[in-house]
mmCIF file of C-alpha atoms and ligand atoms in Angstrom:
data_model
loop_
_atom_site.group_PDB
_atom_site.id
_atom_site.type_symbol
_atom_site.label_atom_id
_atom_site.label_comp_id
_atom_site.label_asym_id
_atom_site.label_seq_id
_atom_site.Cartn_x
_atom_site.Cartn_y
_atom_site.Cartn_z
ATOM 1 C CA MET P 1 25.628 -12.372 -3.717
ATOM 2 C CA ALA P 2 25.697 -9.168 -5.770
ATOM 3 C CA ALA P 3 27.531 -6.207 -4.286
ATOM 4 C CA GLN P 4 25.131 -3.940 -2.396
ATOM 5 C CA ASN P 5 26.312 -0.721 -3.969
ATOM 6 C CA LYS P 6 23.156 1.049 -5.073
ATOM 7 C CA GLY P 7 22.628 2.838 -1.767
ATOM 8 C CA THR P 8 20.711 2.179 1.435
ATOM 9 C CA ILE P 9 16.924 2.090 1.578
ATOM 10 C CA LEU P 10 15.162 2.810 4.841
ATOM 11 C CA ILE P 11 12.076 0.547 4.774
ATOM 12 C CA THR P 12 9.163 0.860 7.190
ATOM 13 C CA GLY P 13 6.704 -2.022 7.593
ATOM 14 C CA GLY P 14 9.290 -4.614 6.525
ATOM 15 C CA GLY P 15 7.874 -7.135 8.987
ATOM 16 C CA GLY P 16 4.649 -7.301 6.972
ATOM 17 C CA PHE P 17 3.619 -9.169 3.840
ATOM 18 C CA VAL P 18 4.222 -6.421 1.279
ATOM 19 C CA GLY P 19 7.175 -4.910 3.156
ATOM 20 C CA GLY P 20 8.933 -8.296 3.291
ATOM 21 C CA GLN P 21 8.734 -8.651 -0.471
ATOM 22 C CA ILE P 22 10.061 -5.092 -0.865
ATOM 23 C CA ILE P 23 13.054 -5.956 1.355
ATOM 24 C CA ARG P 24 13.754 -9.075 -0.736
ATOM 25 C CA GLU P 25 13.482 -7.165 -4.018
ATOM 26 C CA ALA P 26 15.670 -4.325 -2.724
ATOM 27 C CA LEU P 27 18.399 -6.712 -1.526
ATOM 28 C CA GLU P 28 18.310 -8.761 -4.722
ATOM 29 C CA SER P 29 18.541 -5.522 -6.730
ATOM 30 C CA GLY P 30 21.794 -4.532 -5.014
ATOM 31 C CA PHE P 31 20.609 -2.156 -2.286
ATOM 32 C CA SER P 32 21.429 -2.317 1.372
ATOM 33 C CA VAL P 33 18.380 -2.099 3.604
ATOM 34 C CA ARG P 34 17.800 -0.520 6.977
ATOM 35 C CA LEU P 35 14.465 -1.727 8.261
ATOM 36 C CA THR P 36 12.496 -0.054 11.000
ATOM 37 C CA ALA P 37 10.425 -1.967 13.537
ATOM 38 C CA ARG P 38 8.538 -1.144 16.699
ATOM 39 C CA SER P 39 10.666 -3.486 18.838
ATOM 40 C CA ALA P 40 14.072 -5.180 18.755
ATOM 41 C CA SER P 41 12.473 -8.630 18.751
ATOM 42 C CA SER P 42 10.325 -7.840 15.735
ATOM 43 C CA ALA P 43 13.341 -6.349 13.912
ATOM 44 C CA ALA P 44 15.387 -9.487 14.649
ATOM 45 C CA ARG P 45 12.558 -11.718 13.379
ATOM 46 C CA THR P 46 12.509 -9.870 10.073
ATOM 47 C CA VAL P 47 16.308 -9.884 9.658
ATOM 48 C CA ALA P 48 16.356 -13.659 10.252
ATOM 49 C CA ARG P 49 14.184 -14.115 7.148
ATOM 50 C CA PHE P 50 17.031 -12.988 4.870
ATOM 51 C CA PRO P 51 20.089 -14.976 6.015
ATOM 52 C CA ALA P 52 21.884 -14.662 2.676
ATOM 53 C CA PHE P 53 21.868 -10.872 3.009
ATOM 54 C CA ALA P 54 22.681 -10.474 6.710
ATOM 55 C CA SER P 55 25.594 -8.128 6.025
ATOM 56 C CA ALA P 56 23.402 -5.834 3.905
ATOM 57 C CA LEU P 57 20.662 -5.483 6.500
ATOM 58 C CA SER P 58 20.591 -3.170 9.477
ATOM 59 C CA THR P 59 17.768 -2.217 11.801
ATOM 60 C CA ALA P 60 16.456 0.817 13.638
ATOM 61 C CA ILE P 61 13.807 0.814 16.321
ATOM 62 C CA VAL P 62 11.058 3.356 15.708
ATOM 63 C CA PRO P 63 8.618 2.870 18.575
ATOM 64 C CA ASP P 64 6.143 5.459 17.284
ATOM 65 C CA MET P 65 6.094 6.068 13.542
ATOM 66 C CA THR P 66 3.840 9.100 13.968
ATOM 67 C CA ALA P 67 6.669 11.071 15.634
ATOM 68 C CA PRO P 68 9.393 12.365 13.258
ATOM 69 C CA GLU P 69 11.930 12.438 16.112
ATOM 70 C CA ALA P 70 11.496 8.673 16.555
ATOM 71 C CA TYR P 71 13.388 8.260 13.264
ATOM 72 C CA GLU P 72 16.493 10.194 14.304
ATOM 73 C CA SER P 73 18.621 7.092 14.965
ATOM 74 C CA ALA P 74 17.294 5.430 11.810
ATOM 75 C CA PHE P 75 18.988 8.113 9.724
ATOM 76 C CA ALA P 76 22.131 8.178 11.876
ATOM 77 C CA ASP P 77 24.442 5.353 12.947
ATOM 78 C CA GLY P 78 26.717 5.498 9.941
ATOM 79 C CA ALA P 79 24.341 4.469 7.164
ATOM 80 C CA ALA P 80 23.730 7.221 4.649
ATOM 81 C CA ILE P 81 20.105 6.655 3.744
ATOM 82 C CA THR P 82 19.685 7.327 0.029
ATOM 83 C CA HIS P 83 16.106 6.124 -0.421
ATOM 84 C CA VAL P 84 13.025 5.543 1.727
ATOM 85 C CA VAL P 85 10.124 3.132 1.283
ATOM 86 C CA HIS P 86 7.177 3.743 3.582
ATOM 87 C CA ALA P 87 5.121 0.537 3.657
ATOM 88 C CA ALA P 88 3.954 0.610 7.291
ATOM 89 C CA SER P 89 0.308 1.455 7.802
ATOM 90 C CA PRO P 90 -2.373 -0.147 9.920
ATOM 91 C CA PHE P 91 -4.158 -2.740 7.757
ATOM 92 C CA ASN P 92 -7.212 -3.501 9.812
ATOM 93 C CA LEU P 93 -10.656 -3.822 8.276
ATOM 94 C CA ALA P 94 -12.412 -4.121 11.643
ATOM 95 C CA PRO P 95 -11.065 -1.232 13.753
ATOM 96 C CA ARG P 96 -12.566 -0.555 17.166
ATOM 97 C CA ASP P 97 -11.943 3.171 16.807
ATOM 98 C CA ASN P 98 -11.501 4.472 13.251
ATOM 99 C CA VAL P 99 -9.465 7.525 14.229
ATOM 100 C CA ARG P 100 -7.218 5.897 16.826
ATOM 101 C CA ASP P 101 -6.667 2.595 14.999
ATOM 102 C CA LEU P 102 -6.535 3.731 11.367
ATOM 103 C CA LEU P 103 -6.748 7.387 10.394
ATOM 104 C CA ASP P 104 -4.373 8.864 12.908
ATOM 105 C CA PRO P 105 -1.485 6.369 12.585
ATOM 106 C CA ALA P 106 -1.817 6.170 8.787
ATOM 107 C CA VAL P 107 -1.884 9.907 8.134
ATOM 108 C CA ARG P 108 0.546 11.079 10.808
ATOM 109 C CA GLY P 109 2.839 8.125 10.040
ATOM 110 C CA ALA P 110 2.931 9.136 6.369
ATOM 111 C CA THR P 111 3.970 12.749 6.941
ATOM 112 C CA SER P 112 6.335 11.918 9.821
ATOM 113 C CA VAL P 113 8.557 9.791 7.623
ATOM 114 C CA LEU P 114 8.824 12.663 5.128
ATOM 115 C CA GLU P 115 9.542 15.144 7.906
ATOM 116 C CA ALA P 116 12.200 12.776 9.284
ATOM 117 C CA ALA P 117 13.841 12.356 5.865
ATOM 118 C CA LEU P 118 14.057 16.150 5.601
ATOM 119 C CA ARG P 119 15.219 16.719 9.177
ATOM 120 C CA TYR P 120 17.705 13.863 9.571
ATOM 121 C CA GLY P 121 18.497 12.743 6.000
ATOM 122 C CA GLY P 122 21.364 15.221 5.607
ATOM 123 C CA GLY P 123 20.236 16.049 2.060
ATOM 124 C CA LYS P 124 21.242 12.551 0.902
ATOM 125 C CA VAL P 125 17.756 11.059 0.386
ATOM 126 C CA LYS P 126 16.951 11.015 -3.333
ATOM 127 C CA ARG P 127 13.520 9.418 -3.489
ATOM 128 C CA VAL P 128 10.709 8.333 -1.189
ATOM 129 C CA VAL P 129 8.247 5.695 -2.376
ATOM 130 C CA ALA P 130 5.092 5.094 -0.365
ATOM 131 C CA THR P 131 2.838 2.045 -0.404
ATOM 132 C CA SER P 132 -0.525 3.610 -1.000
ATOM 133 C CA SER P 133 -3.410 1.528 -2.317
ATOM 134 C CA PHE P 134 -6.170 1.238 -4.875
ATOM 135 C CA ALA P 135 -8.219 2.133 -1.787
ATOM 136 C CA ALA P 136 -6.903 5.675 -2.320
ATOM 137 C CA VAL P 137 -8.087 5.597 -5.937
ATOM 138 C CA ILE P 138 -11.550 4.022 -5.911
ATOM 139 C CA ASP P 139 -14.757 5.979 -5.261
ATOM 140 C CA LEU P 140 -16.677 3.388 -3.248
ATOM 141 C CA SER P 141 -19.915 5.393 -3.511
ATOM 142 C CA LYS P 142 -20.022 4.679 -7.266
ATOM 143 C CA GLY P 143 -20.363 0.904 -6.813
ATOM 144 C CA LEU P 144 -19.473 -1.556 -9.574
ATOM 145 C CA ARG P 145 -19.256 1.208 -12.190
ATOM 146 C CA GLU P 146 -19.315 -1.116 -15.211
ATOM 147 C CA GLY P 147 -17.416 0.307 -18.179
ATOM 148 C CA TYR P 148 -15.340 2.733 -16.087
ATOM 149 C CA SER P 149 -11.557 2.453 -16.055
ATOM 150 C CA TYR P 150 -9.796 3.501 -12.836
ATOM 151 C CA ASP P 151 -6.306 4.923 -13.145
ATOM 152 C CA GLU P 152 -3.978 7.430 -11.449
ATOM 153 C CA LYS P 153 -6.268 10.440 -12.106
ATOM 154 C CA ASP P 154 -8.865 9.000 -9.708
ATOM 155 C CA TRP P 155 -9.032 9.775 -6.004
ATOM 156 C CA ASN P 156 -11.172 8.265 -3.280
ATOM 157 C CA PRO P 157 -13.108 11.424 -2.279
ATOM 158 C CA VAL P 158 -13.979 10.379 1.293
ATOM 159 C CA THR P 159 -13.321 12.985 3.981
ATOM 160 C CA TRP P 160 -11.822 12.554 7.453
ATOM 161 C CA ASP P 161 -15.171 13.338 9.104
ATOM 162 C CA GLU P 162 -17.026 10.769 6.995
ATOM 163 C CA ALA P 163 -14.304 8.184 7.612
ATOM 164 C CA ALA P 164 -14.315 8.721 11.374
ATOM 165 C CA VAL P 165 -17.784 7.189 11.632
ATOM 166 C CA ALA P 166 -17.805 4.882 8.590
ATOM 167 C CA PRO P 167 -17.755 1.056 8.520
ATOM 168 C CA GLY P 168 -14.274 -0.502 8.846
ATOM 169 C CA VAL P 169 -13.589 -1.121 5.147
ATOM 170 C CA VAL P 170 -14.563 2.456 4.210
ATOM 171 C CA ALA P 171 -12.396 3.779 7.048
ATOM 172 C CA TYR P 172 -9.395 1.700 5.939
ATOM 173 C CA CYS P 173 -9.774 2.977 2.363
ATOM 174 C CA ALA P 174 -10.019 6.513 3.721
ATOM 175 C CA SER P 175 -6.884 6.033 5.819
ATOM 176 C CA LYS P 176 -4.948 5.200 2.659
ATOM 177 C CA ALA P 177 -6.432 8.066 0.631
ATOM 178 C CA LEU P 178 -5.945 10.664 3.375
ATOM 179 C CA ALA P 179 -2.397 9.428 4.075
ATOM 180 C CA GLU P 180 -1.420 9.612 0.406
ATOM 181 C CA ARG P 181 -2.978 13.072 0.006
ATOM 182 C CA ALA P 182 -1.162 14.249 3.128
ATOM 183 C CA MET P 183 2.135 13.096 1.601
ATOM 184 C CA TRP P 184 1.558 14.949 -1.683
ATOM 185 C CA ASP P 185 0.445 18.061 0.233
ATOM 186 C CA TRP P 186 3.539 17.863 2.462
ATOM 187 C CA MET P 187 5.760 17.573 -0.614
ATOM 188 C CA GLU P 188 4.153 20.657 -2.170
ATOM 189 C CA GLU P 189 4.628 22.651 1.033
ATOM 190 C CA HIS P 190 8.287 21.621 1.384
ATOM 191 C CA LYS P 191 9.312 21.479 -2.286
ATOM 192 C CA ASP P 192 11.996 24.110 -1.857
ATOM 193 C CA GLU P 193 13.615 22.360 1.113
ATOM 194 C CA VAL P 194 13.732 18.674 0.173
ATOM 195 C CA SER P 195 16.440 16.703 -1.618
ATOM 196 C CA PHE P 196 13.974 13.988 -2.644
ATOM 197 C CA GLY P 197 10.931 13.369 -4.817
ATOM 198 C CA LEU P 198 7.935 11.194 -4.006
ATOM 199 C CA ALA P 199 6.233 8.366 -5.885
ATOM 200 C CA THR P 200 3.340 6.235 -4.664
ATOM 201 C CA ILE P 201 2.272 2.690 -5.515
ATOM 202 C CA CYS P 202 -1.468 1.956 -5.459
ATOM 203 C CA PRO P 203 -2.194 -1.775 -5.628
ATOM 204 C CA PRO P 204 -5.619 -3.368 -5.110
ATOM 205 C CA TRP P 205 -5.686 -6.647 -3.124
ATOM 206 C CA VAL P 206 -2.144 -7.972 -2.962
ATOM 207 C CA PHE P 207 -1.907 -11.733 -3.300
ATOM 208 C CA GLY P 208 1.055 -13.998 -4.062
ATOM 209 C CA PRO P 209 3.622 -15.456 -1.687
ATOM 210 C CA TYR P 210 5.341 -13.997 1.336
ATOM 211 C CA ALA P 211 9.094 -13.522 0.825
ATOM 212 C CA HIS P 212 9.793 -15.984 3.639
ATOM 213 C CA GLU P 213 8.502 -19.466 4.364
ATOM 214 C CA LEU P 214 5.345 -19.480 6.495
ATOM 215 C CA ARG P 215 5.336 -21.817 9.487
ATOM 216 C CA ASP P 216 1.644 -21.243 10.201
ATOM 217 C CA THR P 217 -1.332 -19.230 8.995
ATOM 218 C CA LYS P 218 -1.580 -16.956 12.032
ATOM 219 C CA GLY P 219 -1.393 -13.187 11.551
ATOM 220 C CA LEU P 220 -1.702 -13.279 7.770
ATOM 221 C CA SER P 221 -2.202 -9.986 6.010
ATOM 222 C CA GLU P 222 -5.912 -9.239 5.437
ATOM 223 C CA SER P 223 -5.592 -9.947 1.705
ATOM 224 C CA VAL P 224 -3.831 -13.310 2.025
ATOM 225 C CA GLN P 225 -6.326 -14.277 4.733
ATOM 226 C CA LEU P 226 -9.127 -13.700 2.204
ATOM 227 C CA LEU P 227 -7.727 -16.425 -0.062
ATOM 228 C CA ASN P 228 -6.840 -18.627 2.916
ATOM 229 C CA GLY P 229 -10.400 -18.325 4.232
ATOM 230 C CA ILE P 230 -11.864 -19.809 1.045
ATOM 231 C CA ILE P 231 -10.250 -23.164 1.952
ATOM 232 C CA ASP P 232 -12.916 -25.092 3.915
ATOM 233 C CA GLY P 233 -15.167 -22.012 3.599
ATOM 234 C CA ASP P 234 -18.908 -22.080 2.959
ATOM 235 C CA ALA P 235 -19.049 -19.584 0.125
ATOM 236 C CA ILE P 236 -16.919 -17.589 -2.259
ATOM 237 C CA PRO P 237 -16.469 -14.027 -0.944
ATOM 238 C CA ALA P 238 -18.786 -11.441 -2.481
ATOM 239 C CA PHE P 239 -17.305 -8.870 -4.890
ATOM 240 C CA ASP P 240 -15.457 -6.183 -2.933
ATOM 241 C CA PHE P 241 -12.526 -4.808 -4.933
ATOM 242 C CA GLY P 242 -12.255 -5.911 -8.553
ATOM 243 C CA GLY P 243 -8.485 -5.974 -8.666
ATOM 244 C CA TYR P 244 -5.338 -7.719 -7.504
ATOM 245 C CA ALA P 245 -1.583 -7.427 -7.804
ATOM 246 C CA ASP P 246 1.101 -10.030 -7.194
ATOM 247 C CA SER P 247 3.262 -9.340 -4.136
ATOM 248 C CA ARG P 248 6.416 -9.698 -6.249
ATOM 249 C CA GLU P 249 5.139 -7.204 -8.838
ATOM 250 C CA VAL P 250 4.230 -4.734 -6.096
ATOM 251 C CA ALA P 251 7.745 -5.060 -4.677
ATOM 252 C CA ALA P 252 9.339 -4.617 -8.100
ATOM 253 C CA ALA P 253 7.214 -1.504 -8.698
ATOM 254 C CA HIS P 254 8.475 0.044 -5.451
ATOM 255 C CA VAL P 255 12.135 -0.617 -6.161
ATOM 256 C CA ARG P 256 11.863 0.620 -9.750
ATOM 257 C CA ALA P 257 9.987 3.733 -8.638
ATOM 258 C CA LEU P 258 12.965 4.515 -6.382
ATOM 259 C CA GLN P 259 15.295 4.516 -9.369
ATOM 260 C CA VAL P 260 13.482 5.535 -12.553
ATOM 261 C CA PRO P 261 13.871 9.316 -12.926
ATOM 262 C CA GLU P 262 10.448 9.734 -14.606
ATOM 263 C CA ALA P 263 8.710 8.090 -11.639
ATOM 264 C CA GLU P 264 9.211 11.167 -9.495
ATOM 265 C CA GLY P 265 5.979 12.979 -8.682
ATOM 266 C CA LYS P 266 3.791 10.143 -9.935
ATOM 267 C CA ARG P 267 1.341 7.686 -8.435
ATOM 268 C CA PHE P 268 1.130 4.245 -9.998
ATOM 269 C CA VAL P 269 -1.884 1.969 -10.013
ATOM 270 C CA VAL P 270 -0.267 -1.477 -10.000
ATOM 271 C CA GLY P 271 -2.680 -4.298 -10.689
ATOM 272 C CA GLN P 272 -5.104 -6.164 -12.884
ATOM 273 C CA ASP P 273 -8.791 -7.084 -12.832
ATOM 274 C CA PHE P 274 -9.840 -9.779 -10.386
ATOM 275 C CA ARG P 275 -12.854 -11.792 -9.273
ATOM 276 C CA TYR P 276 -12.855 -14.347 -6.442
ATOM 277 C CA GLN P 277 -14.681 -16.839 -8.671
ATOM 278 C CA ALA P 278 -11.814 -16.758 -11.186
ATOM 279 C CA ALA P 279 -9.292 -17.478 -8.405
ATOM 280 C CA VAL P 280 -11.390 -20.381 -7.112
ATOM 281 C CA ASP P 281 -11.855 -21.834 -10.613
ATOM 282 C CA ILE P 282 -8.063 -21.794 -11.080
ATOM 283 C CA ALA P 283 -7.306 -23.267 -7.664
ATOM 284 C CA ARG P 284 -9.854 -26.075 -8.067
ATOM 285 C CA GLU P 285 -8.584 -26.870 -11.553
ATOM 286 C CA GLU P 286 -4.914 -26.958 -10.528
ATOM 287 C CA GLU P 287 -4.953 -28.668 -7.154
ATOM 288 C CA PRO P 288 -7.139 -31.689 -6.287
ATOM 289 C CA GLU P 289 -6.950 -30.939 -2.565
ATOM 290 C CA LEU P 290 -8.308 -27.433 -3.157
ATOM 291 C CA ALA P 291 -10.998 -28.834 -5.473
ATOM 292 C CA ARG P 292 -12.219 -30.958 -2.548
ATOM 293 C CA ARG P 293 -11.982 -28.220 0.060
ATOM 294 C CA MET P 294 -13.319 -25.143 -1.737
ATOM 295 C CA PRO P 295 -16.875 -24.100 -2.569
ATOM 296 C CA VAL P 296 -17.639 -24.407 -6.303
ATOM 297 C CA GLY P 297 -19.625 -21.175 -6.656
ATOM 298 C CA LYS P 298 -20.706 -20.326 -10.202
ATOM 299 C CA MET P 299 -17.860 -21.637 -12.329
ATOM 300 C CA GLY P 300 -16.782 -19.221 -15.067
ATOM 301 C CA GLU P 301 -18.790 -16.290 -13.702
ATOM 302 C CA TRP P 302 -17.161 -12.837 -14.101
ATOM 303 C CA ILE P 303 -19.230 -10.124 -12.408
ATOM 304 C CA PRO P 304 -19.273 -7.029 -14.665
ATOM 305 C CA ALA P 305 -17.595 -4.053 -13.001
ATOM 306 C CA TYR P 306 -14.992 -1.319 -13.480
ATOM 307 C CA HIS P 307 -11.600 -2.023 -15.056
ATOM 308 C CA ILE P 308 -8.277 -1.365 -13.338
ATOM 309 C CA ASP P 309 -5.730 0.268 -15.623
ATOM 310 C CA GLY P 310 -2.234 -0.538 -14.373
ATOM 311 C CA SER P 311 -0.537 0.358 -17.649
ATOM 312 C CA LEU P 312 1.324 3.478 -16.466
ATOM 313 C CA ALA P 313 3.519 1.219 -14.314
ATOM 314 C CA THR P 314 4.397 -0.768 -17.428
ATOM 315 C CA ARG P 315 5.154 2.347 -19.478
ATOM 316 C CA VAL P 316 7.177 4.246 -16.878
ATOM 317 C CA LEU P 317 8.558 1.532 -14.594
ATOM 318 C CA GLY P 318 8.825 -1.258 -17.174
ATOM 319 C CA LEU P 319 6.704 -3.484 -14.927
ATOM 320 C CA LYS P 320 5.547 -6.728 -16.528
ATOM 321 C CA TYR P 321 2.381 -8.314 -15.172
ATOM 322 C CA GLY P 322 2.147 -12.071 -14.761
ATOM 323 C CA SER P 323 -0.920 -14.307 -14.798
ATOM 324 C CA LEU P 324 -3.640 -14.658 -12.169
ATOM 325 C CA ARG P 325 -3.005 -18.412 -12.378
ATOM 326 C CA ASP P 326 0.591 -18.075 -11.174
ATOM 327 C CA THR P 327 -0.307 -15.611 -8.433
ATOM 328 C CA VAL P 328 -3.191 -17.694 -7.118
ATOM 329 C CA MET P 329 -1.290 -20.972 -7.191
ATOM 330 C CA ASP P 330 1.882 -19.542 -5.639
ATOM 331 C CA THR P 331 -0.299 -18.152 -2.844
ATOM 332 C CA TYR P 332 -2.137 -21.417 -2.247
ATOM 333 C CA ARG P 333 0.991 -23.592 -2.469
ATOM 334 C CA GLN P 334 2.572 -21.506 0.284
ATOM 335 C CA LEU P 335 -0.617 -21.591 2.362
ATOM 336 C CA LEU P 336 -1.019 -25.374 2.027
ATOM 337 C CA LYS P 337 2.594 -25.850 3.126
ATOM 338 C CA ALA P 338 2.025 -23.550 6.095
ATOM 339 C CA ARG P 339 -1.099 -25.517 7.062
ATOM 340 C CA GLU P 340 0.902 -28.781 6.880
ATOM 341 C CA ALA P 341 3.613 -27.281 9.093
ATOM 342 C CA GLU P 342 0.936 -26.143 11.529
ATOM 343 C CA VAL P 343 -0.531 -29.645 11.745
ATOM 344 C CA ALA P 344 2.934 -31.212 12.131
ATOM 345 C CA ALA P 345 3.778 -28.827 14.971
ATOM 346 C CA ALA P 346 0.493 -29.403 16.834
HETATM 347 N N1 LIG C 1 -2.180 -6.555 1.302
HETATM 348 C C1 LIG C 1 -2.924 -5.803 0.484
HETATM 349 O O1 LIG C 1 -3.879 -6.274 -0.141
HETATM 350 C C2 LIG C 1 -2.595 -4.354 0.306
HETATM 351 C C3 LIG C 1 -3.162 -3.678 -0.789
HETATM 352 C C4 LIG C 1 -2.851 -2.332 -0.978
HETATM 353 C C5 LIG C 1 -2.016 -1.674 -0.110
HETATM 354 N N2 LIG C 1 -1.498 -2.354 0.959
HETATM 355 C C6 LIG C 1 -0.634 -1.611 1.864
HETATM 356 O O2 LIG C 1 0.583 -2.322 1.994
HETATM 357 C C7 LIG C 1 1.169 -2.020 3.254
HETATM 358 C C8 LIG C 1 1.519 -3.286 3.968
HETATM 359 O O3 LIG C 1 0.367 -4.108 4.088
HETATM 360 P P1 LIG C 1 0.494 -5.682 4.281
HETATM 361 O O4 LIG C 1 -0.507 -6.330 3.435
HETATM 362 O O5 LIG C 1 1.916 -6.064 4.172
HETATM 363 O O6 LIG C 1 -0.015 -5.810 5.784
HETATM 364 P P2 LIG C 1 0.708 -6.422 7.056
HETATM 365 O O7 LIG C 1 1.320 -7.716 6.735
HETATM 366 O O8 LIG C 1 -0.349 -6.349 8.114
HETATM 367 O O9 LIG C 1 1.857 -5.375 7.354
HETATM 368 C C9 LIG C 1 1.603 -4.112 7.869
HETATM 369 C C10 LIG C 1 2.924 -3.514 8.315
HETATM 370 O O10 LIG C 1 2.678 -2.192 8.795
HETATM 371 C C11 LIG C 1 3.209 -2.094 10.115
HETATM 372 N N3 LIG C 1 2.342 -1.230 10.927
HETATM 373 C C12 LIG C 1 1.006 -1.245 11.005
HETATM 374 N N4 LIG C 1 0.576 -0.322 11.879
HETATM 375 C C13 LIG C 1 1.687 0.273 12.371
HETATM 376 C C14 LIG C 1 1.927 1.294 13.335
HETATM 377 N N5 LIG C 1 0.913 1.923 13.942
HETATM 378 N N6 LIG C 1 3.202 1.629 13.610
HETATM 379 C C15 LIG C 1 4.235 1.009 12.994
HETATM 380 N N7 LIG C 1 4.068 0.028 12.076
HETATM 381 C C16 LIG C 1 2.814 -0.326 11.776
HETATM 382 C C17 LIG C 1 3.208 -3.499 10.669
HETATM 383 O O11 LIG C 1 4.176 -3.567 11.696
HETATM 384 P P3 LIG C 1 4.210 -4.788 12.724
HETATM 385 O O12 LIG C 1 4.861 -5.904 11.956
HETATM 386 O O13 LIG C 1 5.017 -4.243 13.842
HETATM 387 O O14 LIG C 1 2.777 -5.060 13.087
HETATM 388 C C18 LIG C 1 3.567 -4.305 9.443
HETATM 389 O O15 LIG C 1 4.958 -4.328 9.251
HETATM 390 C C19 LIG C 1 0.153 -1.151 4.017
HETATM 391 O O16 LIG C 1 0.510 0.193 3.809
HETATM 392 C C20 LIG C 1 -1.149 -1.476 3.285
HETATM 393 O O17 LIG C 1 -2.083 -0.437 3.422
HETATM 394 C C21 LIG C 1 -1.752 -3.672 1.175
#
């Protein structure tokens, strides 16, 4: 194991799909990690996923991420936190109450972690990287927008009032846009007081494997569940977002954005163009079991729509994108194994 001498990253949301990959990437890159969780049992579950790095992992319980004071112990207890990754945010496309379930926790959670880094970080925090989303970039009202290229200049223009009464997907996208905007606004207001800069990562659907082995397919992240749901499904999902990123690339982007000096003050769209039909064509071609269990759809179809330009992450962070084939198959291999384990345990 490499020496963990690059500093200590406080990571929120490490129990989730994306956060787990960020923990793995951070540990493998030589950082120590302090992960926050809402309960001791959930913190212990996450730590147990990284047995080779037990000595480099510590935990802090943050019962309410919308309260800056809840982070006090996370910044204390001996570990000098040098970096922060904020990946926690409610990822729920069917909220019962848009404000309570999405907007409020996302936006207040985003500024609270910054406030906590200022208040309790002792001037030692150098960079904060937040997991935003392509949801904060896309203007959903413009539809498929063929010929348009989305990049970091673009902002989802939805307002809080519109989002409060919008359908779940629109409200989720708004929660990401409003949370990211709130972070940039907070940074502007506190620029003379903080020791750290901010960078944000804006991926579209994140696919690819979890950092740990899955024992079942319960509680999957919304994006992984989309691919899982195509197995034994009736139809290929309709076009929703025309982009994807691999979970390992998203993690690498976060950890590089913590370190690359030029990343400070920037948002990064991390991803490539995507269509469900292309993923299904690959899965059916590569894996006979999936060929039997997936709808065929319209093989080879590529619905014309906007392009996602993730090239700034390559230029500034040195991020290299892999192939859709590898991402799709690594996702499905892990899901098929999890389904087998589920059957064996039943
Ligand atoms: N997956 C994608 O396609 C995708 C794409 C773009 C951006 N993102 C962003 O990536 C981040 C992680 O998403 P994911 O796919 O990894 O989803 P996930 O597996 O559902 O993980 C979400 C994480 O956020 C934490 N969280 C949610 N609400 C919280 C709250 N109110 N207080 C404290 N923690 C809370 C969860 O904690 P518990 O474990 O305690 O529930 C979990 O660790 C989110 O910010 C999401 O918006 C995801």
